[in-house]
Amino acid sequence: MGNPGELSPYEAQDTAGFIESMQQLKERSGLTYRELEERAARSGDVLARSTLADTLRRTSLPSPDVLAAFFRACGDEQRVGAWLDARDRTAADIAAVPATTPDLEAEARPQTEESTGSGGAISWGIGQSTTPHLVAQL
């Protein structure tokens, strides 16, 4: 089995990086999904191989229980707490990112002569790129 201590729980900057670290740890362990499931059971953990396979294909963070069982089964039991802290940090970073939505009201506001230089025309600023504009001459 490889040295699981080579991976740092704090290297991942986002969910994808965290899942990638898990994938690398599984590869370095040299264990199959079935062997990880059996090792987890011997430690008193529940880690179904199908759950683990799904976890390593997903783009979301696994639950703390699945994560702890996985790291113990891979042989990194001394750093389970560090991996859980890193998971919590990653989850907090995700929650702190504000959702960005376009200001649709601002896009639909009429632009006046002063803002468009159109000599009295009103242009509805919908779709500032290739969307046709409604233009009315006054």
mmCIF file of C-alpha atoms in Angstrom:
data_model
loop_
_atom_site.group_PDB
_atom_site.id
_atom_site.type_symbol
_atom_site.label_atom_id
_atom_site.label_comp_id
_atom_site.label_asym_id
_atom_site.label_seq_id
_atom_site.Cartn_x
_atom_site.Cartn_y
_atom_site.Cartn_z
ATOM 1 C CA MET A 1 0.000 0.000 0.000
ATOM 2 C CA GLY A 2 1.265 3.538 -0.819
ATOM 3 C CA ASN A 3 1.993 6.196 1.774
ATOM 4 C CA PRO A 4 -1.279 8.041 2.373
ATOM 5 C CA GLY A 5 0.588 10.745 4.286
ATOM 6 C CA GLU A 6 1.896 12.118 0.979
ATOM 7 C CA LEU A 7 -1.429 13.877 0.309
ATOM 8 C CA SER A 8 -2.310 16.968 2.283
ATOM 9 C CA PRO A 9 -5.923 17.474 3.327
ATOM 10 C CA TYR A 10 -5.407 21.210 2.878
ATOM 11 C CA GLU A 11 -4.231 21.244 -0.742
ATOM 12 C CA ALA A 12 -7.717 21.150 -2.246
ATOM 13 C CA GLN A 13 -9.186 24.575 -2.962
ATOM 14 C CA ASP A 14 -12.662 23.428 -3.980
ATOM 15 C CA THR A 15 -14.932 20.390 -4.152
ATOM 16 C CA ALA A 16 -13.373 19.067 -7.365
ATOM 17 C CA GLY A 17 -9.911 19.268 -5.806
ATOM 18 C CA PHE A 18 -11.123 17.537 -2.658
ATOM 19 C CA ILE A 19 -12.675 14.666 -4.632
ATOM 20 C CA GLU A 20 -9.468 14.435 -6.687
ATOM 21 C CA SER A 21 -7.458 14.062 -3.458
ATOM 22 C CA MET A 22 -9.793 11.245 -2.428
ATOM 23 C CA GLN A 23 -9.308 9.557 -5.806
ATOM 24 C CA GLN A 24 -5.528 9.848 -5.450
ATOM 25 C CA LEU A 25 -5.644 8.405 -1.945
ATOM 26 C CA LYS A 26 -7.674 5.443 -3.177
ATOM 27 C CA GLU A 27 -5.182 4.853 -5.996
ATOM 28 C CA ARG A 28 -2.212 5.120 -3.632
ATOM 29 C CA SER A 29 -3.825 2.691 -1.212
ATOM 30 C CA GLY A 30 -3.785 0.031 -3.928
ATOM 31 C CA LEU A 31 -7.095 -1.306 -2.604
ATOM 32 C CA THR A 32 -10.181 -2.174 -4.610
ATOM 33 C CA TYR A 33 -13.630 -0.884 -3.693
ATOM 34 C CA ARG A 34 -14.442 -4.310 -2.253
ATOM 35 C CA GLU A 35 -11.256 -4.318 -0.128
ATOM 36 C CA LEU A 36 -12.012 -0.821 1.164
ATOM 37 C CA GLU A 37 -15.537 -1.941 2.064
ATOM 38 C CA GLU A 38 -14.138 -4.947 3.964
ATOM 39 C CA ARG A 39 -11.512 -2.864 5.786
ATOM 40 C CA ALA A 40 -14.160 -0.358 6.806
ATOM 41 C CA ALA A 41 -16.367 -3.166 8.161
ATOM 42 C CA ARG A 42 -13.467 -4.541 10.228
ATOM 43 C CA SER A 43 -13.113 -1.067 11.772
ATOM 44 C CA GLY A 44 -16.832 -0.924 12.556
ATOM 45 C CA ASP A 45 -17.581 1.529 9.719
ATOM 46 C CA VAL A 46 -20.158 1.176 6.973
ATOM 47 C CA LEU A 47 -18.720 1.987 3.556
ATOM 48 C CA ALA A 48 -20.564 0.271 0.730
ATOM 49 C CA ARG A 49 -18.387 -0.059 -2.350
ATOM 50 C CA SER A 50 -21.205 1.338 -4.508
ATOM 51 C CA THR A 51 -21.439 4.395 -2.254
ATOM 52 C CA LEU A 52 -17.696 4.907 -2.462
ATOM 53 C CA ALA A 53 -17.666 4.536 -6.258
ATOM 54 C CA ASP A 54 -20.504 7.079 -6.509
ATOM 55 C CA THR A 55 -18.689 9.430 -4.126
ATOM 56 C CA LEU A 56 -15.525 9.403 -6.221
ATOM 57 C CA ARG A 57 -17.534 10.199 -9.389
ATOM 58 C CA ARG A 58 -19.619 13.003 -7.934
ATOM 59 C CA THR A 59 -19.013 16.712 -7.914
ATOM 60 C CA SER A 60 -20.309 17.264 -4.380
ATOM 61 C CA LEU A 61 -18.677 16.644 -1.028
ATOM 62 C CA PRO A 62 -19.383 13.329 0.707
ATOM 63 C CA SER A 63 -20.940 13.197 4.158
ATOM 64 C CA PRO A 64 -18.529 13.320 7.105
ATOM 65 C CA ASP A 65 -19.376 9.689 8.006
ATOM 66 C CA VAL A 66 -18.539 8.371 4.533
ATOM 67 C CA LEU A 67 -15.412 10.491 4.461
ATOM 68 C CA ALA A 68 -14.150 9.272 7.847
ATOM 69 C CA ALA A 69 -14.800 5.630 6.945
ATOM 70 C CA PHE A 70 -13.008 6.099 3.633
ATOM 71 C CA PHE A 71 -9.863 7.632 5.135
ATOM 72 C CA ARG A 72 -9.688 5.011 7.879
ATOM 73 C CA ALA A 73 -10.077 2.223 5.316
ATOM 74 C CA CYS A 74 -7.305 3.762 3.190
ATOM 75 C CA GLY A 75 -4.964 3.683 6.184
ATOM 76 C CA ASP A 76 -4.945 7.396 6.959
ATOM 77 C CA GLU A 77 -6.704 7.046 10.312
ATOM 78 C CA GLN A 78 -4.316 9.443 12.102
ATOM 79 C CA ARG A 79 -5.442 12.323 9.893
ATOM 80 C CA VAL A 80 -9.200 11.709 9.745
ATOM 81 C CA GLY A 81 -9.748 14.854 11.827
ATOM 82 C CA ALA A 82 -7.616 16.935 9.448
ATOM 83 C CA TRP A 83 -9.522 15.585 6.431
ATOM 84 C CA LEU A 84 -12.858 16.375 8.111
ATOM 85 C CA ASP A 85 -11.624 19.919 8.892
ATOM 86 C CA ALA A 86 -10.595 20.338 5.253
ATOM 87 C CA ARG A 87 -14.015 19.084 4.138
ATOM 88 C CA ASP A 88 -15.749 21.574 6.438
ATOM 89 C CA ARG A 89 -13.526 24.406 5.150
ATOM 90 C CA THR A 90 -14.339 23.476 1.554
ATOM 91 C CA ALA A 91 -18.061 23.315 2.339
ATOM 92 C CA ALA A 92 -17.886 26.716 4.076
ATOM 93 C CA ASP A 93 -16.077 28.212 1.071
ATOM 94 C CA ILE A 94 -18.821 26.922 -1.222
ATOM 95 C CA ALA A 95 -21.529 28.393 1.016
ATOM 96 C CA ALA A 96 -19.725 31.765 1.127
ATOM 97 C CA VAL A 97 -19.669 32.216 -2.660
ATOM 98 C CA PRO A 98 -22.565 34.517 -3.560
ATOM 99 C CA ALA A 99 -24.836 33.426 -6.332
ATOM 100 C CA THR A 100 -24.472 35.793 -9.251
ATOM 101 C CA THR A 101 -27.566 36.669 -11.196
ATOM 102 C CA PRO A 102 -27.782 39.216 -13.970
ATOM 103 C CA ASP A 103 -29.563 42.452 -13.225
ATOM 104 C CA LEU A 104 -32.459 41.859 -15.600
ATOM 105 C CA GLU A 105 -34.238 45.028 -14.516
ATOM 106 C CA ALA A 106 -31.222 47.145 -15.415
ATOM 107 C CA GLU A 107 -31.026 45.465 -18.827
ATOM 108 C CA ALA A 108 -34.694 46.252 -19.542
ATOM 109 C CA ARG A 109 -34.595 49.918 -18.485
ATOM 110 C CA PRO A 110 -34.987 52.370 -21.359
ATOM 111 C CA GLN A 111 -31.850 54.280 -22.231
ATOM 112 C CA THR A 112 -32.411 57.993 -22.737
ATOM 113 C CA GLU A 113 -30.909 60.314 -25.299
ATOM 114 C CA GLU A 114 -28.212 61.276 -22.829
ATOM 115 C CA SER A 115 -27.112 57.685 -22.273
ATOM 116 C CA THR A 116 -27.335 56.557 -25.916
ATOM 117 C CA GLY A 117 -26.497 59.666 -27.916
ATOM 118 C CA SER A 118 -29.283 58.624 -30.292
ATOM 119 C CA GLY A 119 -30.736 62.071 -30.882
ATOM 120 C CA GLY A 120 -34.110 61.506 -29.251
ATOM 121 C CA ALA A 121 -34.479 57.773 -29.801
ATOM 122 C CA ILE A 122 -35.219 55.472 -26.920
ATOM 123 C CA SER A 123 -33.416 52.186 -27.013
ATOM 124 C CA TRP A 124 -34.521 49.413 -24.730
ATOM 125 C CA GLY A 125 -31.229 47.987 -23.453
ATOM 126 C CA ILE A 126 -32.232 44.348 -23.616
ATOM 127 C CA GLY A 127 -29.416 41.988 -24.564
ATOM 128 C CA GLN A 128 -26.562 44.400 -24.958
ATOM 129 C CA SER A 129 -24.866 42.326 -27.637
ATOM 130 C CA THR A 130 -26.744 40.844 -30.589
ATOM 131 C CA THR A 131 -30.368 41.081 -29.459
ATOM 132 C CA PRO A 132 -32.333 43.579 -31.632
ATOM 133 C CA HIS A 133 -33.252 46.841 -29.907
ATOM 134 C CA LEU A 134 -36.645 48.513 -29.966
ATOM 135 C CA VAL A 135 -36.061 52.048 -31.212
ATOM 136 C CA ALA A 136 -38.702 54.771 -31.317
ATOM 137 C CA GLN A 137 -38.062 58.185 -32.801
ATOM 138 C CA LEU A 138 -39.580 61.089 -30.849
#
